[in-house]
Short mmCIF file of C-alpha atoms in Angstrom, two decimals:
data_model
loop_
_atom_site.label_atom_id
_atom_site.label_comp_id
_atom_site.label_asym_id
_atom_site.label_seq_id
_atom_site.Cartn_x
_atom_site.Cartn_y
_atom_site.Cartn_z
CA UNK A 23 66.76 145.67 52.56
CA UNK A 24 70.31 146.53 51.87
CA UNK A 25 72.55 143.45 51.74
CA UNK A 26 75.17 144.70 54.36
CA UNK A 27 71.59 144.55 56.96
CA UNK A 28 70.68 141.27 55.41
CA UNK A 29 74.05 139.73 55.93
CA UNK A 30 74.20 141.50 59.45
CA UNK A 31 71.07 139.82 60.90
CA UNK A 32 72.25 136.79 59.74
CA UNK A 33 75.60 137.00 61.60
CA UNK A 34 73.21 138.02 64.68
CA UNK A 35 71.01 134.80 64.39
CA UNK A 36 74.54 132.50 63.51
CA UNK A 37 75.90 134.02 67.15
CA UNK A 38 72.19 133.51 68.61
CA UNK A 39 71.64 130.06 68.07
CA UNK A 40 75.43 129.27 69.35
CA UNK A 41 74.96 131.12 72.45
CA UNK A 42 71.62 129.04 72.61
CA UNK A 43 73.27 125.85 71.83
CA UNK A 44 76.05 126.76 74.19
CA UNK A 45 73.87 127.03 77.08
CA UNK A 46 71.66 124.05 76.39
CA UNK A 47 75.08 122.50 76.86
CA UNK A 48 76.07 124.42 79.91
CA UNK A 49 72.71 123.39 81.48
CA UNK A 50 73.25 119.61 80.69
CA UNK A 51 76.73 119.43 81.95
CA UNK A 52 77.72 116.88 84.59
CA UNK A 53 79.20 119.55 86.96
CA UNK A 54 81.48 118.01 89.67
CA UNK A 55 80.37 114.72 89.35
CA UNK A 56 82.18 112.93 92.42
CA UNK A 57 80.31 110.06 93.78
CA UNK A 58 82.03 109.23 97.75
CA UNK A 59 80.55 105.13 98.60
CA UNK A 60 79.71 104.12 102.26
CA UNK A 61 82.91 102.44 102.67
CA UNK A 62 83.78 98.72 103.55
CA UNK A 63 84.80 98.57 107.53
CA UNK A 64 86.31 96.67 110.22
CA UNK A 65 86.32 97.03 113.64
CA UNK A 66 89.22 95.30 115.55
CA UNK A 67 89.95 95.09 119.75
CA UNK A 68 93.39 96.02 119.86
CA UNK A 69 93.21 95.34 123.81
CA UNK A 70 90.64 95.54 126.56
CA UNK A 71 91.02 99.20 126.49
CA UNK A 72 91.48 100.08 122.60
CA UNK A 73 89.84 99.41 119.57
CA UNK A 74 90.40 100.38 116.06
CA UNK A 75 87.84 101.36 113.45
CA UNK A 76 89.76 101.36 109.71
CA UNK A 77 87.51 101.78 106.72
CA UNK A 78 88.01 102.49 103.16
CA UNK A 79 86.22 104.73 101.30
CA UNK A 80 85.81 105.27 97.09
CA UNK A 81 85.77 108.37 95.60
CA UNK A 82 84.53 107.96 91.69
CA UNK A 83 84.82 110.43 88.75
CA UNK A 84 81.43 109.42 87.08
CA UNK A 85 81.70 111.75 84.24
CA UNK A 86 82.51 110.27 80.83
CA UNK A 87 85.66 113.32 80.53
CA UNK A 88 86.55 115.50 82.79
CA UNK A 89 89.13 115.66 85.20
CA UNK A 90 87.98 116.31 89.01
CA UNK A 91 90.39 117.37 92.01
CA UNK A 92 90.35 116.75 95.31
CA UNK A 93 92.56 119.18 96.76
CA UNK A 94 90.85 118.91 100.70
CA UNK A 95 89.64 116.39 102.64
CA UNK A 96 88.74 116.30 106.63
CA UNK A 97 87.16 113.67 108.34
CA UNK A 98 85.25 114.23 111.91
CA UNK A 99 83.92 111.33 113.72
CA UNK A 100 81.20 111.59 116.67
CA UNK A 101 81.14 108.33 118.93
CA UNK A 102 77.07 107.29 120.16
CA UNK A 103 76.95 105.05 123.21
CA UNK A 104 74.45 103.74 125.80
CA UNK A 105 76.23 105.72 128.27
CA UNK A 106 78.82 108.70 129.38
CA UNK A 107 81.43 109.14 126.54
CA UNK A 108 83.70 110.78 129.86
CA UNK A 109 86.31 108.30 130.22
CA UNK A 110 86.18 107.27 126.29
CA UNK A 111 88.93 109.28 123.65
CA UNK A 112 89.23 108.70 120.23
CA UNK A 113 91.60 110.40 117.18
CA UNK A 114 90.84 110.36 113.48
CA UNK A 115 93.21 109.95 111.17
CA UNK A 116 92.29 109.94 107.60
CA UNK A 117 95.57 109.30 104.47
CA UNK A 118 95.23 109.31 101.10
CA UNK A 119 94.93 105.53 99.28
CA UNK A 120 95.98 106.37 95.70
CA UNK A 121 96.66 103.61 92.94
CA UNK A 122 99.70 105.75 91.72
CA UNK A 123 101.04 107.67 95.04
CA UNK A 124 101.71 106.22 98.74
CA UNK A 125 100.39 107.88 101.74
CA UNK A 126 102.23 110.52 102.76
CA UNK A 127 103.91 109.80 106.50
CA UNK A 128 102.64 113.17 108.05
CA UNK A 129 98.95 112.49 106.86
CA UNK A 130 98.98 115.26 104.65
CA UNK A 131 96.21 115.43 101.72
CA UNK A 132 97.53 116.46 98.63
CA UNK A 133 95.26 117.90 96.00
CA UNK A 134 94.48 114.71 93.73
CA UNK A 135 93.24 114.40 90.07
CA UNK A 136 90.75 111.62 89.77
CA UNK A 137 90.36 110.96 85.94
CA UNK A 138 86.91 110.29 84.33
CA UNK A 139 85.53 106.93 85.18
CA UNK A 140 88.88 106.82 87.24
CA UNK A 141 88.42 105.90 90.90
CA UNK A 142 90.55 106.56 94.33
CA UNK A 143 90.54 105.92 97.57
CA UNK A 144 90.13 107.67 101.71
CA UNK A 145 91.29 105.07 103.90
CA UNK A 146 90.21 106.44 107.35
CA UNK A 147 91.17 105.19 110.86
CA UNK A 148 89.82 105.98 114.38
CA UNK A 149 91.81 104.93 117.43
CA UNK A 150 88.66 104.55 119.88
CA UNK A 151 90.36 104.32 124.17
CA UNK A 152 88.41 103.57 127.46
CA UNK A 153 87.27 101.40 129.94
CA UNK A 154 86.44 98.44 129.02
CA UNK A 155 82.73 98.90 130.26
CA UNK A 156 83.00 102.34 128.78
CA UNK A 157 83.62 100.67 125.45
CA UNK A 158 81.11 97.75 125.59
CA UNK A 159 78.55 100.62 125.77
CA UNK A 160 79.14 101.90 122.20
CA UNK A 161 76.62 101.91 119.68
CA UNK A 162 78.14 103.87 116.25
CA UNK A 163 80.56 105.78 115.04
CA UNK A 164 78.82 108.80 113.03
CA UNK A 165 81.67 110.22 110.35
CA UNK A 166 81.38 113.25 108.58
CA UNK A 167 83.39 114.12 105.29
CA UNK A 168 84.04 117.35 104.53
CA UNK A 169 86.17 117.64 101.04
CA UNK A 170 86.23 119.74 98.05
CA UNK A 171 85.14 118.44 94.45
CA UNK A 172 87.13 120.99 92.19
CA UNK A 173 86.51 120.63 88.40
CA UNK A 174 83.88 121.49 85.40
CA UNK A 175 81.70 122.85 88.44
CA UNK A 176 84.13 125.29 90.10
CA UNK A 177 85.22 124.54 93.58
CA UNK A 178 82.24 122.83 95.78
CA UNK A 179 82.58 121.80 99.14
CA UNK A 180 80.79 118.90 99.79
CA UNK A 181 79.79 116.46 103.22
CA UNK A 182 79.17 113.25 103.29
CA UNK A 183 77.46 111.14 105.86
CA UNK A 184 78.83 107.96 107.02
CA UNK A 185 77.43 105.79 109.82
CA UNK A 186 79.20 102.81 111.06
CA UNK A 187 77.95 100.26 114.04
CA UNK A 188 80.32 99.26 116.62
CA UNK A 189 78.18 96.57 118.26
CA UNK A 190 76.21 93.67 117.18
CA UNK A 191 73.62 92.18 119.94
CA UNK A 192 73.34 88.78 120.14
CA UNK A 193 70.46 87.36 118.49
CA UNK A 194 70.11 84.24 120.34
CA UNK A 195 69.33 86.01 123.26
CA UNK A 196 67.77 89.56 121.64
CA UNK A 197 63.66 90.17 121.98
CA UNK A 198 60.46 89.50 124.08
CA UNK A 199 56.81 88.22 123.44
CA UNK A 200 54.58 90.69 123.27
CA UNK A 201 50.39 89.96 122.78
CA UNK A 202 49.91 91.48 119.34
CA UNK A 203 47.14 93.26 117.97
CA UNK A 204 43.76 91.82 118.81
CA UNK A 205 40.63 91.12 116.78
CA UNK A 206 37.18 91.90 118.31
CA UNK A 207 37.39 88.61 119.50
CA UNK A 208 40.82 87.06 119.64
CA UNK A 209 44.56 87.83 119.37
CA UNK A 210 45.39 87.12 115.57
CA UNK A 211 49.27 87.08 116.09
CA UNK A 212 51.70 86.18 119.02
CA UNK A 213 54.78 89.49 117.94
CA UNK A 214 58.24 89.54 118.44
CA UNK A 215 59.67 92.90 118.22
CA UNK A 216 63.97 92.01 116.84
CA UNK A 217 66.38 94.02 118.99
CA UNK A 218 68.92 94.87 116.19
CA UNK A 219 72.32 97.23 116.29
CA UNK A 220 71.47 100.71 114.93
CA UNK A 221 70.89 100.07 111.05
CA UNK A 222 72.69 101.57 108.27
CA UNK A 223 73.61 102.41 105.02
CA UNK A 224 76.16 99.41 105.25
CA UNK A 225 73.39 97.22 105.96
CA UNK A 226 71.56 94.67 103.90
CA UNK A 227 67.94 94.08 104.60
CA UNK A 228 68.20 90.20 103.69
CA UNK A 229 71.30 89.63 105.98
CA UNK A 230 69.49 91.84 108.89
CA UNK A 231 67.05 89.37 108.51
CA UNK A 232 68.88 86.27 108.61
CA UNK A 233 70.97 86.85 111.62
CA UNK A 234 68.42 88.45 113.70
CA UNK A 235 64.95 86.56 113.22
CA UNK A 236 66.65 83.40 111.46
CA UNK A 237 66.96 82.31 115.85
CA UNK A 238 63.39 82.75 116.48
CA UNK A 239 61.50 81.99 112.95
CA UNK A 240 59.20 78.98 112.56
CA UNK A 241 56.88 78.08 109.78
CA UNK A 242 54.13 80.22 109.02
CA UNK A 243 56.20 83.24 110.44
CA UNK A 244 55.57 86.76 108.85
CA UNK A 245 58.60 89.32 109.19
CA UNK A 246 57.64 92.61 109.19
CA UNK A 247 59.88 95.70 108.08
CA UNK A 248 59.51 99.10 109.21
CA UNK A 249 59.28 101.72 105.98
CA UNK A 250 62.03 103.91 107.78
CA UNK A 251 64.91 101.93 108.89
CA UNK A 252 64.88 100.18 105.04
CA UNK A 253 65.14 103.53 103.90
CA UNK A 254 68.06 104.16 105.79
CA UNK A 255 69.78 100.72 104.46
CA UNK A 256 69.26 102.16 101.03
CA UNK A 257 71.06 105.20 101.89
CA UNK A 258 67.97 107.63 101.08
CA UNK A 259 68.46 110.14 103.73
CA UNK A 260 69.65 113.78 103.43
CA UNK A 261 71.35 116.29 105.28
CA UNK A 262 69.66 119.75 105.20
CA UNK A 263 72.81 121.43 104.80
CA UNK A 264 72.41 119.71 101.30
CA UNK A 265 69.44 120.86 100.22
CA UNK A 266 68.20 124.21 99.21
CA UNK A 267 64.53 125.30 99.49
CA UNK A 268 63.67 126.56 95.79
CA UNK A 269 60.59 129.51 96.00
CA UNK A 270 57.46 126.94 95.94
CA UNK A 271 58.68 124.45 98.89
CA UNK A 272 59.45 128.39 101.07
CA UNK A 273 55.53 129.42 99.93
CA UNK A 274 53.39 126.04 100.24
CA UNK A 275 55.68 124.57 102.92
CA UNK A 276 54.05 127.07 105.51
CA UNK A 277 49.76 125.66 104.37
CA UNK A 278 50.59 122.07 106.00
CA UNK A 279 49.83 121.45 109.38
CA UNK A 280 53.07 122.07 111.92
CA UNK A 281 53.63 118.31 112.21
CA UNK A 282 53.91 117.08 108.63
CA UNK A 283 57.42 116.33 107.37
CA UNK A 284 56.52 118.76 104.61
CA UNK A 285 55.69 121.89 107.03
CA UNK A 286 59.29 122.99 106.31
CA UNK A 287 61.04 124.34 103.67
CA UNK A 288 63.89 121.71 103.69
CA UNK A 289 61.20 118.89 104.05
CA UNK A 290 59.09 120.04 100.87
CA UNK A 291 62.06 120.52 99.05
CA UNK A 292 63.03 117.05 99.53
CA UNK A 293 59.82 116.28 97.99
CA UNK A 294 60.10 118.82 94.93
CA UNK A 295 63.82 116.91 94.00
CA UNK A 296 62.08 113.81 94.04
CA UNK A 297 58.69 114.34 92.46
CA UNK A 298 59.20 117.65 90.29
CA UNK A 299 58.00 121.10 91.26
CA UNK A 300 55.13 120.81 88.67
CA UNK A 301 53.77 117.33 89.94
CA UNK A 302 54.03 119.10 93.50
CA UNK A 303 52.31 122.26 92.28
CA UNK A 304 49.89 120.73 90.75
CA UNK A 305 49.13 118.62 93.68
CA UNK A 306 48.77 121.37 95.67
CA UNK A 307 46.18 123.37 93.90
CA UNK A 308 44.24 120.17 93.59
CA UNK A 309 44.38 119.83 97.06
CA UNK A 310 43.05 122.64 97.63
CA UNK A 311 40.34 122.19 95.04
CA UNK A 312 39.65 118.25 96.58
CA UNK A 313 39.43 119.96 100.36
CA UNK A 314 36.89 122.36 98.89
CA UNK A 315 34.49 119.38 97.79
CA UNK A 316 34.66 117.99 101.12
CA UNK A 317 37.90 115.40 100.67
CA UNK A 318 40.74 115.88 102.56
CA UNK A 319 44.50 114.10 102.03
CA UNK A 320 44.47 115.22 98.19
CA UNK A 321 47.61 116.30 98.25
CA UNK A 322 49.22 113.45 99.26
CA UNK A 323 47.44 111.32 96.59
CA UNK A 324 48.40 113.87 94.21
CA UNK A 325 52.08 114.06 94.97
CA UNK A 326 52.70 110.39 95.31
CA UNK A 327 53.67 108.03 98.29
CA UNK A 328 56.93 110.00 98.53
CA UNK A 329 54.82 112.70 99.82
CA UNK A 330 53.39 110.52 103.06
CA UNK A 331 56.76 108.79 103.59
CA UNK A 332 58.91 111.49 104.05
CA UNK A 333 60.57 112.04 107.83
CA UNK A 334 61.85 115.60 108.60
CA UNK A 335 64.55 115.67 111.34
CA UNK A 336 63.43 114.76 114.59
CA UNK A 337 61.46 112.27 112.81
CA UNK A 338 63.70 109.12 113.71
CA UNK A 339 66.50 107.74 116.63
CA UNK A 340 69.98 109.27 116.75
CA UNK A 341 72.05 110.29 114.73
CA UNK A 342 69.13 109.98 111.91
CA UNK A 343 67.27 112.66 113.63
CA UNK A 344 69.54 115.47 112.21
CA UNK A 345 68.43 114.10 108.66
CA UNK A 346 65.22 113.92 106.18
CA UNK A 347 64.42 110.50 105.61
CA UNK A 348 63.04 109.40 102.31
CA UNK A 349 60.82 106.76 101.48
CA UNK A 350 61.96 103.40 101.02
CA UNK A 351 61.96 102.06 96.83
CA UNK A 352 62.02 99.03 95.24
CA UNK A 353 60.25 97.58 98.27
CA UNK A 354 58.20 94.71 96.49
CA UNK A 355 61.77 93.21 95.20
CA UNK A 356 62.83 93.47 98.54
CA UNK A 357 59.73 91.62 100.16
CA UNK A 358 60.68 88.99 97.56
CA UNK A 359 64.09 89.09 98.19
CA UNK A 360 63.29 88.05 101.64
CA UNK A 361 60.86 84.98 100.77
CA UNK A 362 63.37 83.69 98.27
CA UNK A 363 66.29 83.96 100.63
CA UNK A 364 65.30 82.92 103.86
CA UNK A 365 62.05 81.26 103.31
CA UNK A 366 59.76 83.83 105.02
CA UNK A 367 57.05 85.72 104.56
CA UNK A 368 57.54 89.29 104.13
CA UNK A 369 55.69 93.38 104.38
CA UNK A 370 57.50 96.43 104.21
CA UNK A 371 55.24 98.77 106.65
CA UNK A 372 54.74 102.30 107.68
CA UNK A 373 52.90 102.16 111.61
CA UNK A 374 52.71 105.01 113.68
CA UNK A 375 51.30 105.56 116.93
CA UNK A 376 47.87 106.98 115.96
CA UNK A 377 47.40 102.87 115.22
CA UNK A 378 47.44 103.70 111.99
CA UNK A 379 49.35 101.01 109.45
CA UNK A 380 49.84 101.28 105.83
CA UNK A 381 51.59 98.43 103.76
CA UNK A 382 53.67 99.20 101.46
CA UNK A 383 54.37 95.41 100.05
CA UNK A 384 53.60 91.72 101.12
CA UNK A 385 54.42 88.69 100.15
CA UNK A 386 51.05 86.93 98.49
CA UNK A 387 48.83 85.50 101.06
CA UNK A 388 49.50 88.11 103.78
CA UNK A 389 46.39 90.08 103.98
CA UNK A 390 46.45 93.34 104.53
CA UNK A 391 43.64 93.12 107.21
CA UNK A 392 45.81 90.62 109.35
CA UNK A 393 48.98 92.75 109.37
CA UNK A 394 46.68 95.63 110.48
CA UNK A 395 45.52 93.95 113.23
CA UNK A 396 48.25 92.33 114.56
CA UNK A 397 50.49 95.60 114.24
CA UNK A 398 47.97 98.15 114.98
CA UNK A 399 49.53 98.42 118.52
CA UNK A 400 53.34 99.70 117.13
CA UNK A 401 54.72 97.05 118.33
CA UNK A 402 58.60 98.37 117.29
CA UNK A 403 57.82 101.59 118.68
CA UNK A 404 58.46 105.03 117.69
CA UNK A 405 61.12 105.95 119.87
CA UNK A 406 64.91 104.74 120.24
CA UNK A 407 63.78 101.21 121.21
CA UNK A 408 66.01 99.82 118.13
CA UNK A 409 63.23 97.05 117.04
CA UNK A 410 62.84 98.00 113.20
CA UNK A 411 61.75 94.06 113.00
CA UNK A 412 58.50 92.45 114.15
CA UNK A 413 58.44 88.73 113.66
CA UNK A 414 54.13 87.62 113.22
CA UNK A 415 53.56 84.14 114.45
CA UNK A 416 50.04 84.06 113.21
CA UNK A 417 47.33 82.51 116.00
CA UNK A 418 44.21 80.47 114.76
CA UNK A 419 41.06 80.72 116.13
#
């Protein structure tokens, strides 16, 4: 081989491998890698008539060197109430909070470099005006973020979901006995369904606990979780606006029965980001393969408790219907979160109205045949009733 061919193909595999290394690189880059927090709020009653909701929100460059911008940012808020929103006004009003610049007067947003591992702030306020009753009525205030990340990953608009309450009810004076579920031949728990405000991503489960059921707990007491709304206090809920239906969750989506949470393309995607597309590929075909010996609900053993936890929209009260709902984590740190902290017995649950209950955790010596029983009933509900806690008070016999 003549050496001008020799040294030829060896320029060719040189530029080769760089293009190959280049693009492992491109693949592994951090993109626009703006992280927007939940926000710490306040809520203050200006007068009988006005109140003011000011929060202030982080935005964090969590790459280890590149600059992102933030050249847009709009904020939209949506009131929820018990009642007419007629006679109630509010206006949004969102400035700029930068460590190096002021707020502009005319709320303008200038375009903003946020340096790696650098952080800034939204500060966001919403002038809320009514009738008194009018305003007693109000439940949350939904905000949606619309702003532009603008960096390594080109210029990507980007939403983010903020829900804030506006009311606390009174725990002293919140929930009802209700008989709980019965054995064949005796009621094994007096339940307490806890009236709470509309739970969030704010929220911690520990502090939900102690100023709702701390009123009405006595020893022996078992507090009971629902699998959804301690999902929501983690923050693992999506928009499906954000997320886009690769070609397996379009195909196998449409095989699952109309009412599973994975029966739509959005839904089964959910599941493919957090499980993998081969562990959900997989699990389909031996599905398949498992129904064809006779056992059905291989699927969902194969995919993982993800898979049965999921909640497409519609699956949960306002404003939470418009999202997917993911399965809860961590949940046996949080049942012993709860036992250290407030002294109480503890199960993170997922109950439905078919009377079916599945426990997640429990604290040890909470049998899993006594929570069935006393909860079989759904006790908190599946509607908008707002219980997400159900206080046990076991019953001898």
């Amino acid at each position: 081989m003549p050496m001008g061919t020799i040294v030829g193909l060896g320029v060719l595999a040189l530029v080769g491998g760089t293009a190959a290394v280049l693009e492992q690189q491109y693949r592994r880059r951090p993109g626009n890698a703006l992280v927007l927090d939940q926000g710490q709020w306040e809520l203050a009653k200006v007068n009988e008539n006005h109140l003011q909701l000011q929060g202030n929100l982080t935005f964090t460059n969590t790459t280890d060197r590149f600059e992102i911008m933030i050249p847009e940012v709009k904020v939209k808020a949506k009131l929820l109430s018990k009642a007419s929103l007629q006679s109630v006004t509010w206006k949004t009003q969102c400035q700029g909070d930068h460590p190096d610049f002021p707020p502009r007067p005319d709320d303008y947003w200038y375009a903003y470099i946020v340096k790696a591992h650098k952080q800034t702030q939204l500060r966001v306020t919403i002038d809320i005006q009514g009738e008194p009753e009018a305003l007693a009525a109000l439940q949350t205030a939904w905000l949606r973020v619309h702003y532009i990340a603008y960096g390594p990953g080109g210029r990507t608009p980007r939403v983010h979901h903020v829900v804030v309450p506006l009311q606390y009810p009174d725990p002293q004076v919140t929930g009802t006995w209700r008989l709980g579920g019965e054995s064949e031949t005796h009621p094994v728990a007096k339940v307490l369904p806890i009236y709470t405000h509309l739970l969030t991503a704010i929220d911690d489960p520990v502090e939900v606990i102690q100023r709702y059921v701390a009123p009405h707990a006595q020893p022996g007491d078992v507090v009971t979780m629902g699998e959804t709304p301690l999902a929501i206090m983690q923050g693992r809920y999506r928009h499906p606006s954000t997320v886009k239906p690769g070609g397996l969750a379009r195909r196998i989506c449409c095989y699952f029965l109309p009412t599973s949470s994975l029966a739509t393309a959005c839904g089964m995607q959910t599941l493919v980001d957090v499980v993998g597309a081969p562990r959900v590929f997989f699990a389909f075909v031996g599905g398949i393969l498992l129904r064809a010996l006779g056992q059905r609900g291989g699927f969902y053993q194969l995919a993982g408790e993800q898979a049965r936890l999921i909640d497409d929209v519609t699956g949960t009260l306002p404003p939470y219907d418009q999202f997917i709902v993911l399965g809860p984590t961590q949940v046996e740190q949080i049942v012993e979160d709860i036992e250290t902290q407030t002294g109480l017995k503890a199960a993170i649950v997922d109950v439905n109205d078919l009377k079916a209950v599945k426990v997640l955790a429990a604290s040890a010596g909470v049998s899993q045949d006594f929570l069935t029983a006393a909860l079989r009933s759904n006790p908190a509900g599946n509607a908008d009733e707002q219980t997400p806690i159900v206080l046990l008070r076991p019953v001898s016999g």
